C-alpha cells in the first residue's frame, strides 16, 4: 500500500505521490475480483468497477498523451461517438478480463509518470488545447488527482456492496 507523501517533497513529487496514492486505492478496490464481480452494477447506478477502471485508463491516456503531449488520437478515441453515448468510456463487456483491465491501467499510469518525469516544469503547457485553452502540467496532475479520487470513492462503495471489503 502507498505511504503518505513526504511533507517536505517538491511540488512535482507531492502531486505525483498524491496521484499515485489514488491510483493504488483504485487498483486495491478491484484486487481479487472476478469478471462477474467487476461487471456488477448496483442500481440505480450503472457504474461498475470494470467501467471505472477503464474510464480512468482512458482519462490518463487522453489528458497526458493525447492532449498534453499532442499525440494523435488512438483507439478507442478515433471511433468513439460521444454524441450517441457520452458515457461510452464506462461501458465494458462482461467478459472483459479483470487482470487485463488492471494491467492496462498500470501501463497507462507508468506512461503518465514518464511524461511527468520528462516535462520541463509544472508550468509546461499542453500541446493540444481543451475548449480552446492550453493547460499546464500542474493543472492536469491536479485534475487527475481529483478525477481518480472521485472514482476511487465510487469504487469504495461498489466494492463494499460486492463482498463487504472496506478500507
mmCIF file with all atom_site columns, N, CA, C and O in Angstrom, residues 83-107:
data_model
loop_
_atom_site.group_PDB
_atom_site.id
_atom_site.type_symbol
_atom_site.label_atom_id
_atom_site.label_alt_id
_atom_site.label_comp_id
_atom_site.label_asym_id
_atom_site.label_entity_id
_atom_site.label_seq_id
_atom_site.pdbx_PDB_ins_code
_atom_site.Cartn_x
_atom_site.Cartn_y
_atom_site.Cartn_z
_atom_site.occupancy
_atom_site.B_iso_or_equiv
_atom_site.pdbx_formal_charge
_atom_site.auth_seq_id
_atom_site.auth_comp_id
_atom_site.auth_asym_id
_atom_site.auth_atom_id
_atom_site.pdbx_PDB_model_num
ATOM 1   N N  . UNK A 1 83  ? -21.612 11.756  -29.095 1.00 0.00 ? 83  UNK A N  1
ATOM 2   C CA . UNK A 1 83  ? -22.997 12.233  -29.106 1.00 0.00 ? 83  UNK A CA 1
ATOM 3   C C  . UNK A 1 83  ? -23.988 11.080  -28.925 1.00 0.00 ? 83  UNK A C  1
ATOM 4   O O  . UNK A 1 83  ? -25.024 11.250  -28.293 1.00 0.00 ? 83  UNK A O  1
ATOM 5   N N  . UNK A 1 84  ? -23.673 9.901   -29.444 1.00 0.00 ? 84  UNK A N  1
ATOM 6   C CA . UNK A 1 84  ? -24.563 8.750   -29.292 1.00 0.00 ? 84  UNK A CA 1
ATOM 7   C C  . UNK A 1 84  ? -24.516 8.177   -27.879 1.00 0.00 ? 84  UNK A C  1
ATOM 8   O O  . UNK A 1 84  ? -25.527 7.701   -27.360 1.00 0.00 ? 84  UNK A O  1
ATOM 9   N N  . UNK A 1 85  ? -23.333 8.213   -27.265 1.00 0.00 ? 85  UNK A N  1
ATOM 10  C CA . UNK A 1 85  ? -23.178 7.655   -25.919 1.00 0.00 ? 85  UNK A CA 1
ATOM 11  C C  . UNK A 1 85  ? -22.087 8.418   -25.182 1.00 0.00 ? 85  UNK A C  1
ATOM 12  O O  . UNK A 1 85  ? -20.917 8.054   -25.234 1.00 0.00 ? 85  UNK A O  1
ATOM 13  N N  . UNK A 1 86  ? -22.451 9.504   -24.485 1.00 0.00 ? 86  UNK A N  1
ATOM 14  C CA . UNK A 1 86  ? -21.450 10.309  -23.788 1.00 0.00 ? 86  UNK A CA 1
ATOM 15  C C  . UNK A 1 86  ? -20.693 9.544   -22.697 1.00 0.00 ? 86  UNK A C  1
ATOM 16  O O  . UNK A 1 86  ? -19.628 9.965   -22.275 1.00 0.00 ? 86  UNK A O  1
ATOM 17  N N  . UNK A 1 87  ? -21.225 8.418   -22.250 1.00 0.00 ? 87  UNK A N  1
ATOM 18  C CA . UNK A 1 87  ? -20.591 7.629   -21.191 1.00 0.00 ? 87  UNK A CA 1
ATOM 19  C C  . UNK A 1 87  ? -19.958 6.337   -21.708 1.00 0.00 ? 87  UNK A C  1
ATOM 20  O O  . UNK A 1 87  ? -19.733 5.397   -20.936 1.00 0.00 ? 87  UNK A O  1
ATOM 21  N N  . UNK A 1 88  ? -19.626 6.288   -22.996 1.00 0.00 ? 88  UNK A N  1
ATOM 22  C CA . UNK A 1 88  ? -19.082 5.057   -23.585 1.00 0.00 ? 88  UNK A CA 1
ATOM 23  C C  . UNK A 1 88  ? -17.832 4.562   -22.869 1.00 0.00 ? 88  UNK A C  1
ATOM 24  O O  . UNK A 1 88  ? -17.582 3.356   -22.836 1.00 0.00 ? 88  UNK A O  1
ATOM 25  N N  . UNK A 1 89  ? -17.057 5.482   -22.287 1.00 0.00 ? 89  UNK A N  1
ATOM 26  C CA . UNK A 1 89  ? -15.814 5.072   -21.612 1.00 0.00 ? 89  UNK A CA 1
ATOM 27  C C  . UNK A 1 89  ? -16.070 4.136   -20.434 1.00 0.00 ? 89  UNK A C  1
ATOM 28  O O  . UNK A 1 89  ? -15.178 3.408   -20.021 1.00 0.00 ? 89  UNK A O  1
ATOM 29  N N  . UNK A 1 90  ? -17.262 4.197   -19.869 1.00 0.00 ? 90  UNK A N  1
ATOM 30  C CA . UNK A 1 90  ? -17.590 3.382   -18.699 1.00 0.00 ? 90  UNK A CA 1
ATOM 31  C C  . UNK A 1 90  ? -18.155 2.010   -19.069 1.00 0.00 ? 90  UNK A C  1
ATOM 32  O O  . UNK A 1 90  ? -18.355 1.185   -18.195 1.00 0.00 ? 90  UNK A O  1
ATOM 33  N N  . UNK A 1 91  ? -18.401 1.776   -20.326 1.00 0.00 ? 91  UNK A N  1
ATOM 34  C CA . UNK A 1 91  ? -19.031 0.526   -20.756 1.00 0.00 ? 91  UNK A CA 1
ATOM 35  C C  . UNK A 1 91  ? -17.962 -0.508  -21.100 1.00 0.00 ? 91  UNK A C  1
ATOM 36  O O  . UNK A 1 91  ? -17.155 -0.310  -21.995 1.00 0.00 ? 91  UNK A O  1
ATOM 37  N N  . UNK A 1 92  ? -17.995 -1.617  -20.370 1.00 0.00 ? 92  UNK A N  1
ATOM 38  C CA . UNK A 1 92  ? -17.021 -2.692  -20.545 1.00 0.00 ? 92  UNK A CA 1
ATOM 39  C C  . UNK A 1 92  ? -17.792 -3.991  -20.717 1.00 0.00 ? 92  UNK A C  1
ATOM 40  O O  . UNK A 1 92  ? -18.695 -4.281  -19.925 1.00 0.00 ? 92  UNK A O  1
ATOM 41  N N  . UNK A 1 93  ? -17.450 -4.781  -21.724 1.00 0.00 ? 93  UNK A N  1
ATOM 42  C CA . UNK A 1 93  ? -18.134 -6.070  -21.880 1.00 0.00 ? 93  UNK A CA 1
ATOM 43  C C  . UNK A 1 93  ? -17.974 -6.936  -20.625 1.00 0.00 ? 93  UNK A C  1
ATOM 44  O O  . UNK A 1 93  ? -16.922 -6.930  -19.986 1.00 0.00 ? 93  UNK A O  1
ATOM 45  N N  . UNK A 1 94  ? -19.014 -7.686  -20.285 1.00 0.00 ? 94  UNK A N  1
ATOM 46  C CA . UNK A 1 94  ? -18.994 -8.530  -19.080 1.00 0.00 ? 94  UNK A CA 1
ATOM 47  C C  . UNK A 1 94  ? -17.876 -9.567  -19.135 1.00 0.00 ? 94  UNK A C  1
ATOM 48  O O  . UNK A 1 94  ? -17.397 -10.004 -18.097 1.00 0.00 ? 94  UNK A O  1
ATOM 49  N N  . UNK A 1 95  ? -17.437 -9.929  -20.335 1.00 0.00 ? 95  UNK A N  1
ATOM 50  C CA . UNK A 1 95  ? -16.388 -10.948 -20.458 1.00 0.00 ? 95  UNK A CA 1
ATOM 51  C C  . UNK A 1 95  ? -14.972 -10.362 -20.374 1.00 0.00 ? 95  UNK A C  1
ATOM 52  O O  . UNK A 1 95  ? -13.984 -11.086 -20.492 1.00 0.00 ? 95  UNK A O  1
ATOM 53  N N  . UNK A 1 96  ? -14.851 -9.065  -20.138 1.00 0.00 ? 96  UNK A N  1
ATOM 54  C CA . UNK A 1 96  ? -13.529 -8.439  -20.036 1.00 0.00 ? 96  UNK A CA 1
ATOM 55  C C  . UNK A 1 96  ? -12.739 -9.061  -18.886 1.00 0.00 ? 96  UNK A C  1
ATOM 56  O O  . UNK A 1 96  ? -13.276 -9.289  -17.797 1.00 0.00 ? 96  UNK A O  1
ATOM 57  N N  . UNK A 1 97  ? -11.487 -9.326  -19.144 1.00 0.00 ? 97  UNK A N  1
ATOM 58  C CA . UNK A 1 97  ? -10.618 -9.942  -18.148 1.00 0.00 ? 97  UNK A CA 1
ATOM 59  C C  . UNK A 1 97  ? -10.199 -8.910  -17.102 1.00 0.00 ? 97  UNK A C  1
ATOM 60  O O  . UNK A 1 97  ? -9.590  -7.895  -17.446 1.00 0.00 ? 97  UNK A O  1
ATOM 61  N N  . UNK A 1 98  ? -10.514 -9.153  -15.818 1.00 0.00 ? 98  UNK A N  1
ATOM 62  C CA . UNK A 1 98  ? -10.169 -8.183  -14.777 1.00 0.00 ? 98  UNK A CA 1
ATOM 63  C C  . UNK A 1 98  ? -8.677  -7.866  -14.719 1.00 0.00 ? 98  UNK A C  1
ATOM 64  O O  . UNK A 1 98  ? -8.303  -6.699  -14.562 1.00 0.00 ? 98  UNK A O  1
ATOM 65  N N  . UNK A 1 99  ? -7.822  -8.866  -14.840 1.00 0.00 ? 99  UNK A N  1
ATOM 66  C CA . UNK A 1 99  ? -6.390  -8.599  -14.752 1.00 0.00 ? 99  UNK A CA 1
ATOM 67  C C  . UNK A 1 99  ? -5.916  -7.781  -15.954 1.00 0.00 ? 99  UNK A C  1
ATOM 68  O O  . UNK A 1 99  ? -5.040  -6.933  -15.822 1.00 0.00 ? 99  UNK A O  1
ATOM 69  N N  . UNK A 1 100 ? -6.499  -8.001  -17.119 1.00 0.00 ? 100 UNK A N  1
ATOM 70  C CA . UNK A 1 100 ? -6.137  -7.204  -18.299 1.00 0.00 ? 100 UNK A CA 1
ATOM 71  C C  . UNK A 1 100 ? -6.534  -5.741  -18.086 1.00 0.00 ? 100 UNK A C  1
ATOM 72  O O  . UNK A 1 100 ? -5.785  -4.841  -18.477 1.00 0.00 ? 100 UNK A O  1
ATOM 73  N N  . UNK A 1 101 ? -7.681  -5.496  -17.481 1.00 0.00 ? 101 UNK A N  1
ATOM 74  C CA . UNK A 1 101 ? -8.098  -4.121  -17.184 1.00 0.00 ? 101 UNK A CA 1
ATOM 75  C C  . UNK A 1 101 ? -7.138  -3.471  -16.188 1.00 0.00 ? 101 UNK A C  1
ATOM 76  O O  . UNK A 1 101 ? -6.743  -2.318  -16.359 1.00 0.00 ? 101 UNK A O  1
ATOM 77  N N  . UNK A 1 102 ? -6.759  -4.220  -15.143 1.00 0.00 ? 102 UNK A N  1
ATOM 78  C CA . UNK A 1 102 ? -5.820  -3.685  -14.155 1.00 0.00 ? 102 UNK A CA 1
ATOM 79  C C  . UNK A 1 102 ? -4.460  -3.424  -14.782 1.00 0.00 ? 102 UNK A C  1
ATOM 80  O O  . UNK A 1 102 ? -3.832  -2.391  -14.535 1.00 0.00 ? 102 UNK A O  1
ATOM 81  N N  . UNK A 1 103 ? -3.999  -4.349  -15.620 1.00 0.00 ? 103 UNK A N  1
ATOM 82  C CA . UNK A 1 103 ? -2.683  -4.188  -16.254 1.00 0.00 ? 103 UNK A CA 1
ATOM 83  C C  . UNK A 1 103 ? -2.678  -3.007  -17.220 1.00 0.00 ? 103 UNK A C  1
ATOM 84  O O  . UNK A 1 103 ? -1.708  -2.264  -17.297 1.00 0.00 ? 103 UNK A O  1
ATOM 85  N N  . UNK A 1 104 ? -3.752  -2.806  -17.945 1.00 0.00 ? 104 UNK A N  1
ATOM 86  C CA . UNK A 1 104 ? -3.839  -1.645  -18.845 1.00 0.00 ? 104 UNK A CA 1
ATOM 87  C C  . UNK A 1 104 ? -3.722  -0.353  -18.036 1.00 0.00 ? 104 UNK A C  1
ATOM 88  O O  . UNK A 1 104 ? -3.026  0.577   -18.430 1.00 0.00 ? 104 UNK A O  1
ATOM 89  N N  . UNK A 1 105 ? -4.416  -0.310  -16.903 1.00 0.00 ? 105 UNK A N  1
ATOM 90  C CA . UNK A 1 105 ? -4.357  0.874   -16.052 1.00 0.00 ? 105 UNK A CA 1
ATOM 91  C C  . UNK A 1 105 ? -2.936  1.081   -15.526 1.00 0.00 ? 105 UNK A C  1
ATOM 92  O O  . UNK A 1 105 ? -2.423  2.200   -15.545 1.00 0.00 ? 105 UNK A O  1
ATOM 93  N N  . UNK A 1 106 ? -2.296  0.014   -15.073 1.00 0.00 ? 106 UNK A N  1
ATOM 94  C CA . UNK A 1 106 ? -0.908  0.137   -14.591 1.00 0.00 ? 106 UNK A CA 1
ATOM 95  C C  . UNK A 1 106 ? 0.007   0.687   -15.686 1.00 0.00 ? 106 UNK A C  1
ATOM 96  O O  . UNK A 1 106 ? 0.841   1.553   -15.424 1.00 0.00 ? 106 UNK A O  1
ATOM 97  N N  . UNK A 1 107 ? -0.145  0.167   -16.906 1.00 0.00 ? 107 UNK A N  1
ATOM 98  C CA . UNK A 1 107 ? 0.709   0.601   -18.029 1.00 0.00 ? 107 UNK A CA 1
ATOM 99  C C  . UNK A 1 107 ? 0.488   2.069   -18.371 1.00 0.00 ? 107 UNK A C  1
ATOM 100 O O  . UNK A 1 107 ? 1.441   2.814   -18.591 1.00 0.00 ? 107 UNK A O  1
#
